[in-house]
Amino acid sequence: MRTGDYKQSYGELVALIDSPPVWLWSAVLLLALIAAPHLLNSYALSFLMIILITVTGALGLNILTGYTGLISLGHVGFLVTGAYAYAVLVSKYHMPPLVGFLGAGVVPALASLIVGAPSLRLKGLYLAITTLAFSFIINTVILEMRWLTNGARGIQVQRPEIFGISFDSDAAFTYLCLGIAVLTLLATLNIRRSRVGRAFVAIRDNDTAARVMGINLHAYKLFAFVTSAFITGIAGALYGIYLSFVSVEGFPFLLSIEALAILIVGGLGSALGAVLGTILIVLLPEATRLVFSLFSAQLDTSFTTGAQELKSMLYGLVIILFLRFQPRGLVGAWHDIRRTWVHWPLRY
Amino acid sequence: MQYLIQLLISGLAIGAIYGLIAMGFAVIYKSTGLVNFAQGEMTMITAYIAWTISTTVSGNVFVVALGAILAAILLGLIIERFVMRPMLGEPVFATVMVTIGLAVILRSAINFIWDAYPHGLDIGMGHGIVHLGGIGVRTGQLAVIATLLLLLAAIWAFFRYSKVGVAMRAVAADDRTALLMGISATRVHALAWAASSVIAGIGGVFFALSYDLSPAMFQLGLKAFPATILGGLDAVLGSGLGGLLIGITENLAGGYVGSGMKEVAGFAMIIVVLMVRPFGIFGERDIERV
């Protein structure tokens, strides 16, 4: 009798998707997502857009923090750089949107070299604080470079038109976000199973041991920074287009923390975790609002007046509770449930 | 020259506040090995409690000071007992993320309990002006510099000579061995959280006294990061001095370069310092073995 899911060759070990049911479910999910913009109302559609944009950003951070183990508290810095790169290129210099997206990836990637280089000698908490410093410095730089960025006034951004296809409507823009999110997901899954991804994980698990095995720490850490910043920058550009206005205020420091919260809640170092975490964190305030409104109308109004505060308190609470009771996140919980289901009534 | 001295003195005054908060970071790091990202929020709560006492109970300096210190101790103990102690033995990353979650909760709680408007803290002191060689200095500014220096001396003596201080250093160095030697790690942690809360709270009250009390005060915690990184996370005295250094740098950058530079001078400085000494100016280098 087969007692588990065993891999018998290296090919199986690094397969993108290792079982036919997963293929099936992925296809069903993708079809559902393609149908969604035609079925959902505009309120629900806005959540779908935010989820898709946030998934892209969370997958970007996952490369750095989840795979390579470098904690970044400054990812909002890359997000805002990407958004500004797109806004400046497209709105100010009237470049085609594709050039804008390329710029939104490349400019943060270059910026990440600047922050990554001094970070190579740093570890853990010192690195976290350096990245935090970076996000504050980038805000000041943007505010000071008024000739390029309009300073505190911000830049208006239009929905793009690519190859004659207008992404002006919400449904069309959702498809754009979906396309980029799926591409990012495939890209990060492929990075994870490649030689580079395994080097990242080796650095995370024990960097001294990784170095002894011949992994060039500096090159791979910088590579993790660059890839992560590239993806995050593109997510930033999408977020800027979604807001239709790019300004420093649109990208508060809380987004960095939200991104880490997503990874922790989902399960650190797992692409599936980044997706699940995003869905939970984005929908959490809305779900709470629905629960509150079920109880009484009066509770509902008190929630709307203090909504922002209660929402951030919930973030904090969810982060703490997950770290305390389910440090492996939703993915860990899912693995536990699956194991219990398969092996019942045995314990393991 | 007059301008330079003016900048230096106000830099020292704000730097002393950063120094106090940075010492709060260092006390927790030294005994628990954690960076407490909720330090700025704890500072802010103590200042708000001091303000509430001064407006509702009594504006007397001693009443306010005593009330604020007791509240800070209580806050530190509650956080240690209910948030941090359950995380004992978990990886550092997880525990630090818990303090980030805590920071988010505390910050929103402050906006929820009190309002979002700035208030002035008035305890009938600290606003008088003393003339030192032609330069006007507020007594509150002098008081905070003096307080920092006194606390630096007291804490140095505490870690050097007192049994509890030595126990704290032992727990920080190696908590398992310390446990085997009969030191209660939880009690040391509780003490560290209470002490850190009080020291940073003093900084917060002085800030409210010299400037204003507002929900943006949590940024003091972010501003104190450069100070404690500069000094070295594990160097309590270094962090206090780092605060003074950051305060002066900020003020000089703000006075001579531009107001935008004032906000980030500290951060720019730590990036440069960490490139040269990745463990801070006064910090100790870790030696790692596989």
XYZ file of C-alpha atoms in Angstrom:
638
model
C 0.000 0.000 0.000
C 1.216 3.492 -0.768
C 1.692 5.297 2.512
C 2.510 8.750 1.228
C 3.390 10.947 -1.700
C 6.916 9.882 -2.637
C 9.220 11.490 -5.167
C 11.344 9.030 -7.106
C 13.386 11.282 -9.402
C 14.843 14.760 -9.407
C 12.399 15.667 -12.181
C 9.445 14.974 -9.877
C 11.088 16.917 -7.082
C 11.320 20.144 -9.057
C 8.069 19.794 -11.026
C 6.025 22.983 -11.128
C 2.824 21.178 -10.171
C 3.227 17.595 -9.035
C -0.295 16.161 -9.089
C -3.094 16.125 -11.700
C -5.832 17.321 -9.266
C -3.822 20.507 -8.614
C -3.673 21.146 -12.364
C -7.433 20.686 -12.531
C -8.188 23.011 -9.635
C -5.764 25.669 -10.949
C -7.551 25.575 -14.309
C -10.970 25.889 -12.616
C -9.721 28.826 -10.531
C -8.273 30.548 -13.589
C -11.547 30.125 -15.510
C -13.472 31.500 -12.533
C -11.142 34.512 -12.414
C -11.592 35.093 -16.146
C -15.362 34.964 -15.757
C -15.395 37.095 -12.606
C -15.228 40.624 -14.131
C -18.445 39.899 -16.059
C -20.297 38.490 -13.055
C -19.232 40.695 -10.125
C -20.583 44.166 -9.371
C -18.133 47.055 -9.332
C -17.758 47.009 -5.520
C -16.702 43.346 -5.478
C -14.561 43.929 -8.568
C -12.533 46.598 -6.767
C -11.630 43.988 -4.124
C -10.584 41.565 -6.857
C -8.326 44.232 -8.385
C -6.749 45.048 -5.016
C -6.194 41.351 -4.311
C -4.496 40.784 -7.675
C -2.258 43.847 -7.284
C -1.388 42.921 -3.698
C -0.604 39.320 -4.675
C 1.966 40.644 -7.162
C 3.606 42.788 -4.491
C 3.477 40.042 -1.862
C 5.120 37.565 -4.260
C 7.860 40.140 -4.807
C 8.514 40.492 -1.078
C 8.306 36.708 -0.733
C 11.437 36.298 -2.868
C 13.435 38.471 -0.499
C 11.940 37.643 2.890
C 10.339 34.258 2.282
C 12.982 32.547 0.135
C 16.203 34.333 1.050
C 15.325 35.209 4.644
C 16.308 38.874 4.349
C 13.720 40.849 6.310
C 12.684 44.050 4.579
C 10.695 46.727 6.368
C 11.152 49.119 3.460
C 9.305 47.479 0.632
C 6.895 50.374 0.377
C 9.972 52.262 -0.844
C 10.193 50.004 -3.936
C 6.428 50.192 -4.384
C 6.444 53.990 -4.443
C 9.533 54.111 -6.697
C 7.789 51.856 -9.220
C 4.609 53.901 -9.132
C 6.545 57.135 -9.667
C 8.682 55.650 -12.433
C 5.514 54.677 -14.306
C 3.748 57.983 -13.615
C 6.725 60.103 -14.679
C 7.396 58.116 -17.861
C 3.800 57.774 -18.999
C 1.969 60.842 -17.667
C 4.795 63.342 -17.831
C 6.865 62.248 -20.813
C 4.030 60.484 -22.687
C 5.913 57.243 -23.243
C 3.957 54.093 -24.176
C 2.608 52.214 -21.112
C 4.808 49.172 -21.812
C 7.908 51.361 -21.460
C 6.304 52.685 -18.282
C 5.940 49.173 -16.855
C 9.502 48.330 -17.815
C 10.674 51.501 -16.062
C 8.516 50.648 -13.050
C 10.494 47.428 -12.756
C 13.961 48.664 -13.651
C 14.095 51.857 -11.549
C 13.288 50.100 -8.227
C 15.688 47.312 -9.234
C 18.470 49.904 -9.597
C 17.416 51.517 -6.318
C 17.597 48.097 -4.681
C 21.250 47.848 -5.729
C 21.907 51.027 -3.779
C 20.160 49.734 -0.651
C 21.279 46.145 -1.209
C 24.997 46.869 -1.428
C 25.422 48.231 2.106
C 23.006 45.582 3.349
C 25.297 42.755 2.297
C 27.282 43.003 5.494
C 24.179 43.276 7.666
C 22.006 40.566 9.101
C 18.616 40.199 10.708
C 17.499 43.202 12.700
C 20.223 45.543 11.478
C 19.166 44.811 7.910
C 15.477 45.329 8.755
C 16.276 48.775 10.110
C 18.459 49.721 7.133
C 15.621 48.883 4.743
C 13.288 50.919 6.951
C 15.724 53.828 6.676
C 15.735 53.382 2.896
C 11.955 53.766 2.649
C 12.093 57.061 4.564
C 14.998 58.360 2.499
C 13.222 57.530 -0.770
C 10.147 59.485 0.391
C 12.284 62.543 1.085
C 14.098 62.208 -2.245
C 10.758 62.095 -4.079
C 9.461 65.137 -2.216
C 12.680 67.072 -2.903
C 12.922 66.288 -6.647
C 10.047 68.595 -7.519
C 11.091 69.118 -11.167
C 10.586 65.422 -11.810
C 7.930 64.293 -9.379
C 5.862 67.430 -8.668
C 6.864 67.096 -4.989
C 3.920 66.772 -2.625
C 1.339 67.538 -5.337
C 1.630 64.089 -6.933
C 0.956 62.985 -10.500
C -2.324 62.024 -12.194
C -2.226 58.662 -13.972
C -4.581 57.429 -16.687
C -5.542 53.806 -17.250
C -3.198 52.524 -19.984
C -3.813 51.500 -23.588
C -1.534 48.710 -24.806
C -1.416 47.451 -28.438
C -4.635 49.313 -29.168
C -6.467 47.572 -26.320
C -7.866 50.078 -23.840
C -7.739 49.053 -20.187
C -9.996 51.907 -19.198
C -12.939 49.871 -17.890
C -12.700 48.088 -14.535
C -13.180 44.685 -16.160
C -10.355 45.255 -18.645
C -8.020 46.592 -15.952
C -8.795 43.524 -13.844
C -7.628 41.351 -16.748
C -4.386 43.326 -16.907
C -3.850 42.822 -13.153
C -4.767 39.134 -13.502
C -2.294 38.669 -16.345
C 0.539 40.277 -14.406
C -0.319 38.388 -11.205
C -0.355 35.024 -13.026
C 2.934 35.822 -14.775
C 4.494 36.795 -11.436
C 3.219 33.620 -9.812
C 4.692 31.451 -12.582
C 7.944 33.412 -12.479
C 8.394 33.072 -8.696
C 7.457 29.385 -8.737
C 10.044 28.834 -11.443
C 12.669 30.834 -9.576
C 12.000 28.723 -6.480
C 12.624 25.417 -8.268
C 15.653 26.623 -10.203
C 19.268 26.578 -9.086
C 18.948 30.214 -8.018
C 15.889 29.560 -5.858
C 17.545 26.661 -4.091
C 20.567 28.880 -3.431
C 18.190 31.489 -1.893
C 16.696 28.896 0.444
C 20.150 27.645 1.396
C 21.111 31.226 2.348
C 17.927 31.556 4.409
C 18.469 28.302 6.268
C 22.122 28.852 7.095
C 24.179 31.397 5.235
C 27.549 30.257 6.527
C 26.843 26.685 5.446
C 25.580 27.954 2.077
C 28.827 29.837 1.583
C 30.878 26.761 2.418
C 28.958 24.902 -0.299
C 30.156 27.467 -2.823
C 27.214 29.851 -3.016
C 28.317 33.407 -3.680
C 26.432 35.159 -0.862
C 26.887 38.689 -2.184
C 25.756 37.909 -5.717
C 22.710 35.910 -4.644
C 21.622 38.383 -1.973
C 21.867 41.230 -4.484
C 19.995 39.127 -7.031
C 17.224 38.507 -4.493
C 17.038 42.252 -3.825
C 16.890 43.120 -7.530
C 14.248 40.535 -8.473
C 12.123 41.385 -5.482
C 12.329 45.120 -6.177
C 11.535 44.600 -9.869
C 8.309 42.718 -9.109
C 7.340 45.056 -6.274
C 7.896 48.064 -8.547
C 5.486 46.668 -11.125
C 2.922 46.071 -8.394
C 3.503 49.697 -7.380
C 2.801 50.894 -10.921
C -0.451 48.895 -10.993
C -1.444 50.317 -7.613
C -0.722 53.829 -8.866
C -2.931 53.234 -11.925
C -5.643 51.774 -9.678
C -5.559 54.894 -7.458
C -5.335 57.001 -10.676
C -3.066 59.304 -8.656
C 0.504 58.786 -7.460
C 1.661 60.666 -4.372
C 3.826 59.915 -1.351
C 0.722 59.892 0.883
C -0.834 57.141 -1.241
C 1.897 54.747 -0.100
C 2.021 54.905 3.723
C 4.628 53.033 5.771
C 1.845 50.719 6.992
C 1.934 48.984 3.577
C 5.384 47.539 4.413
C 3.953 46.031 7.562
C 0.849 44.852 5.745
C 3.060 43.054 3.229
C 4.962 41.246 5.984
C 1.644 40.433 7.667
C 0.424 38.843 4.438
C 3.496 36.622 4.236
C 3.266 35.577 7.874
C -0.458 34.897 7.797
C -0.128 32.948 4.553
C 3.024 31.058 5.419
C 6.523 32.419 4.946
C 8.411 31.218 1.886
C 5.479 29.754 0.005
C 3.902 31.225 -3.129
C 0.564 29.656 -2.239
C 0.923 31.265 1.183
C 1.412 34.700 -0.365
C -1.830 34.256 -2.322
C -3.858 32.941 0.626
C -2.444 35.588 2.968
C -3.344 38.370 0.539
C -6.936 37.159 0.243
C -7.325 36.949 4.019
C -5.704 40.303 4.830
C -7.472 42.246 2.059
C -10.887 40.817 2.876
C -10.472 40.901 6.673
C -11.750 44.483 7.217
C -14.683 43.883 4.888
C -15.568 40.592 6.594
C -15.442 42.263 10.000
C -17.667 45.043 8.762
C -20.233 42.511 7.549
C -20.188 40.659 10.884
C -20.570 43.941 12.795
C -23.479 45.081 10.624
C -25.274 41.776 11.248
C -25.418 42.504 14.969
C -26.829 46.005 14.953
C -27.015 49.154 12.918
C -25.612 51.210 15.796
C -22.500 49.037 16.031
C -22.139 49.506 12.302
C -21.963 53.300 12.559
C -19.422 53.169 15.393
C -17.379 50.905 13.141
C -17.434 53.351 10.252
C -16.351 56.278 12.441
C -13.434 54.386 13.993
C -13.057 52.089 10.998
C -9.457 52.936 10.168
C -8.341 52.383 13.760
C -10.240 49.126 14.205
C -8.940 47.916 10.870
C -5.310 48.476 11.833
C -5.916 46.991 15.292
C -7.190 43.871 13.551
C -4.016 43.661 11.454
C -1.922 43.795 14.572
C -4.035 41.214 16.338
C -4.042 38.834 13.370
C -0.232 39.054 13.049
C 0.233 38.328 16.755
C -2.284 35.473 16.888
C -0.852 33.776 13.805
C 2.714 34.014 15.076
C 1.603 32.645 18.420
C -0.679 29.795 17.367
C 0.091 28.996 13.707
C 3.607 30.219 12.853
C 3.516 28.300 9.553
C 0.490 30.330 8.445
C -2.526 29.264 6.441
C -0.391 26.945 4.306
C 0.771 25.164 7.457
C -2.815 24.850 8.655
C -3.802 23.429 5.263
C -0.996 20.850 5.386
C -2.093 19.786 8.872
C -5.704 19.381 7.802
C -4.718 17.409 4.702
C -2.491 15.096 6.696
C -5.198 14.474 9.269
C -7.695 13.751 6.472
C -5.404 11.301 4.667
C -4.178 9.405 7.706
C -7.316 9.343 9.825
C -7.806 7.527 12.211
C -4.040 7.258 12.625
C -2.162 10.203 14.125
C 0.506 10.174 11.430
C 28.484 81.413 15.519
C 25.396 82.334 17.530
C 23.328 80.335 15.023
C 25.624 77.318 15.288
C 25.459 77.289 19.092
C 21.693 77.656 18.961
C 21.480 74.675 16.591
C 23.833 72.647 18.778
C 21.827 73.275 21.955
C 18.452 72.496 20.449
C 20.067 69.477 18.783
C 21.325 68.279 22.152
C 17.861 68.743 23.663
C 16.024 66.732 21.013
C 18.950 64.304 20.899
C 18.555 63.666 24.625
C 14.945 62.617 23.971
C 16.077 60.292 21.163
C 18.759 59.030 23.515
C 16.226 58.145 26.219
C 14.065 56.217 23.757
C 17.141 54.571 22.238
C 18.148 53.434 25.731
C 14.695 51.874 25.967
C 15.478 49.866 22.816
C 18.888 48.863 24.108
C 17.672 47.738 27.557
C 15.219 45.311 25.927
C 17.751 44.160 23.344
C 20.396 43.589 25.968
C 18.269 41.336 28.116
C 15.975 39.645 25.584
C 17.801 39.923 22.252
C 14.825 41.638 20.603
C 14.265 44.939 18.899
C 11.020 46.297 20.233
C 9.327 47.991 17.307
C 6.549 49.184 19.630
C 8.908 51.436 21.610
C 7.694 54.661 20.001
C 4.076 53.751 20.704
C 4.850 52.890 24.337
C 6.599 56.257 24.673
C 3.540 57.945 23.256
C 1.072 56.172 25.554
C 3.043 57.243 28.619
C 3.025 60.844 27.395
C -0.735 60.702 26.777
C -1.337 59.231 30.241
C 0.778 62.022 31.757
C -1.344 64.540 29.849
C -4.576 62.914 31.036
C -3.365 63.023 34.645
C -2.353 66.673 34.312
C -5.757 67.683 32.935
C -8.025 65.515 35.075
C -6.290 64.827 38.414
C -3.717 67.486 39.134
C -1.170 69.544 37.277
C 1.365 69.119 40.059
C 4.776 68.016 38.717
C 5.261 65.250 41.278
C 1.759 63.807 40.828
C 2.179 63.756 37.064
C 5.672 62.252 37.219
C 4.678 59.558 39.720
C 1.508 58.693 37.802
C 3.349 58.492 34.486
C 6.110 56.299 35.915
C 3.626 53.904 37.526
C 1.613 53.743 34.308
C 4.767 53.062 32.271
C 5.810 50.240 34.631
C 2.345 48.717 34.410
C 2.320 49.006 30.613
C 5.722 47.311 30.322
C 4.698 44.489 32.670
C 1.365 43.886 30.923
C 2.995 43.711 27.496
C 5.721 41.389 28.738
C 3.278 39.063 30.514
C 0.525 38.791 27.917
C 2.233 39.421 24.578
C 5.921 38.607 24.825
C 6.101 35.778 27.384
C 4.020 33.337 25.308
C 6.571 33.845 22.527
C 9.513 32.708 24.708
C 11.674 30.240 22.789
C 10.257 31.157 19.370
C 12.636 32.400 16.622
C 13.772 36.025 16.862
C 12.038 36.968 13.594
C 8.661 35.775 14.907
C 9.068 37.611 18.198
C 10.137 40.844 16.529
C 7.150 40.630 14.188
C 4.967 40.322 17.285
C 6.295 43.679 18.492
C 5.419 45.127 15.066
C 1.876 43.821 15.451
C 1.809 45.279 18.939
C 2.962 48.644 17.583
C 0.096 48.695 15.076
C -2.428 47.838 17.798
C -1.118 50.439 20.277
C -0.983 53.195 17.661
C -4.586 52.640 16.604
C -5.655 52.255 20.231
C -4.254 55.714 20.981
C -6.245 57.253 18.132
C -9.275 55.325 19.334
C -9.054 56.262 23.034
C -7.772 59.820 22.718
C -8.412 62.076 19.729
C -6.265 62.836 16.721
C -5.604 66.494 17.620
C -2.393 67.904 19.086
C -2.384 68.931 22.754
C 0.067 70.875 24.891
C 1.260 69.323 28.144
C 1.350 72.000 30.841
C 2.667 71.191 34.301
C 3.738 74.752 35.070
C 7.392 74.011 34.392
C 9.838 73.678 31.556
C 8.722 76.731 29.604
C 10.897 79.311 31.412
C 13.857 80.666 29.477
C 17.416 80.718 30.807
C 20.077 82.852 29.129
C 23.393 81.109 28.590
C 25.932 83.501 27.077
C 23.315 85.404 25.123
C 21.410 82.359 23.943
C 17.952 81.642 25.268
C 17.416 78.032 26.367
C 14.217 76.610 27.776
C 14.487 74.984 31.199
C 12.704 71.904 29.849
C 15.531 71.466 27.318
C 18.169 71.734 30.036
C 16.199 69.324 32.231
C 16.026 66.614 29.596
C 19.771 66.787 28.911
C 20.459 66.558 32.645
C 18.020 63.657 33.022
C 19.706 61.729 30.215
C 23.143 62.192 31.739
C 21.907 61.153 35.202
C 20.172 58.061 33.826
C 23.265 57.120 31.819
C 25.343 57.179 35.009
C 22.693 55.285 36.982
C 22.318 52.573 34.347
C 26.048 52.157 33.971
C 26.306 51.589 37.723
C 23.288 49.258 37.630
C 24.713 46.931 34.993
C 28.206 47.091 36.468
C 27.589 46.622 40.161
C 24.074 45.422 41.022
C 23.261 41.709 41.187
C 20.127 42.166 39.050
C 22.101 44.053 36.409
C 24.662 41.264 36.201
C 21.797 38.738 35.963
C 20.348 40.700 33.048
C 23.682 40.634 31.251
C 23.912 36.892 31.897
C 20.442 36.247 30.423
C 21.297 38.326 27.389
C 24.581 36.513 26.824
C 23.122 33.007 27.062
C 19.686 32.484 28.514
C 19.961 28.700 28.874
C 23.142 28.852 30.883
C 21.674 31.668 32.933
C 18.636 29.491 33.695
C 20.937 26.680 34.810
C 22.646 29.138 37.143
C 19.313 29.777 38.835
C 18.433 33.099 37.228
C 14.758 33.491 36.413
C 14.752 34.602 32.776
C 11.088 35.597 32.835
C 11.646 37.854 35.841
C 14.630 39.476 34.120
C 12.562 40.001 30.961
C 9.692 41.553 32.931
C 12.131 43.902 34.648
C 13.685 44.868 31.305
C 10.312 45.669 29.751
C 9.256 47.748 32.748
C 12.579 49.614 32.844
C 12.562 50.230 29.102
C 8.991 51.492 29.243
C 9.852 53.935 32.034
C 13.056 55.261 30.430
C 11.384 55.774 27.041
C 8.280 57.182 28.752
C 10.395 59.866 30.420
C 11.614 60.818 26.958
C 8.029 60.989 25.737
C 6.881 63.231 28.578
C 9.802 65.592 27.994
C 8.957 65.686 24.294
C 5.330 66.547 25.064
C 6.565 69.244 27.442
C 8.892 70.911 24.927
C 6.833 70.383 21.775
C 3.324 68.985 21.423
C 1.453 65.826 22.147
C 0.040 64.342 18.953
C -0.652 60.958 17.334
C 2.400 61.527 15.137
C 4.612 61.037 18.218
C 5.143 57.349 17.453
C 7.655 58.578 14.860
C 9.957 59.320 17.797
C 10.486 55.580 17.929
C 11.572 55.529 14.276
C 13.820 58.533 14.877
C 15.431 56.787 17.825
C 16.375 53.755 15.665
C 19.358 55.533 14.128
C 20.489 56.484 17.622
C 20.395 52.981 18.976
C 21.889 51.483 15.796
C 24.642 54.073 15.884
C 25.416 53.235 19.488
C 25.016 49.507 18.943
C 21.834 47.654 19.828
C 23.501 45.973 22.783
C 25.135 49.103 24.170
C 22.794 50.935 26.541
C 25.204 53.778 27.220
C 26.214 53.969 23.562
C 22.569 54.348 22.584
C 22.133 57.311 24.923
C 25.177 59.007 23.415
C 24.055 57.980 19.910
C 20.859 59.928 20.568
C 22.799 63.121 21.280
C 24.875 62.596 18.127
C 21.777 62.038 15.958
C 20.032 65.083 17.459
C 22.981 67.345 16.648
C 23.425 65.896 13.135
C 19.741 66.365 12.377
C 19.705 69.938 13.542
C 22.873 70.881 11.678
C 21.585 69.220 8.485
C 18.249 70.996 8.939
C 19.898 74.349 9.630
C 22.533 74.325 6.910
C 21.289 71.940 4.175
C 17.511 71.996 4.086
C 14.462 70.957 6.038
C 14.006 67.790 3.976
C 17.467 66.642 5.041
C 16.538 67.085 8.701
C 14.047 64.230 8.486
C 16.480 61.725 7.004
C 19.909 62.851 8.260
C 19.805 60.190 10.982
C 18.841 57.424 8.594
C 21.470 58.456 6.072
C 24.036 58.465 8.874
C 23.263 54.909 10.026
C 23.550 53.545 6.517
C 27.032 55.046 6.281
C 28.052 53.871 9.775
C 26.715 50.352 9.252
C 28.741 50.016 6.055
C 31.871 50.499 8.121
C 30.869 48.839 11.383
C 27.846 46.537 10.847
C 27.319 46.246 14.610
C 27.260 49.921 15.589
C 29.968 52.178 16.989
C 29.855 50.798 20.529
C 28.273 47.420 19.764
C 30.029 44.091 20.092
C 30.862 41.929 17.122
C 29.134 38.529 17.178
C 31.227 35.560 16.343
C 29.185 32.836 14.677
C 29.887 29.174 14.326
C 28.109 26.718 12.109
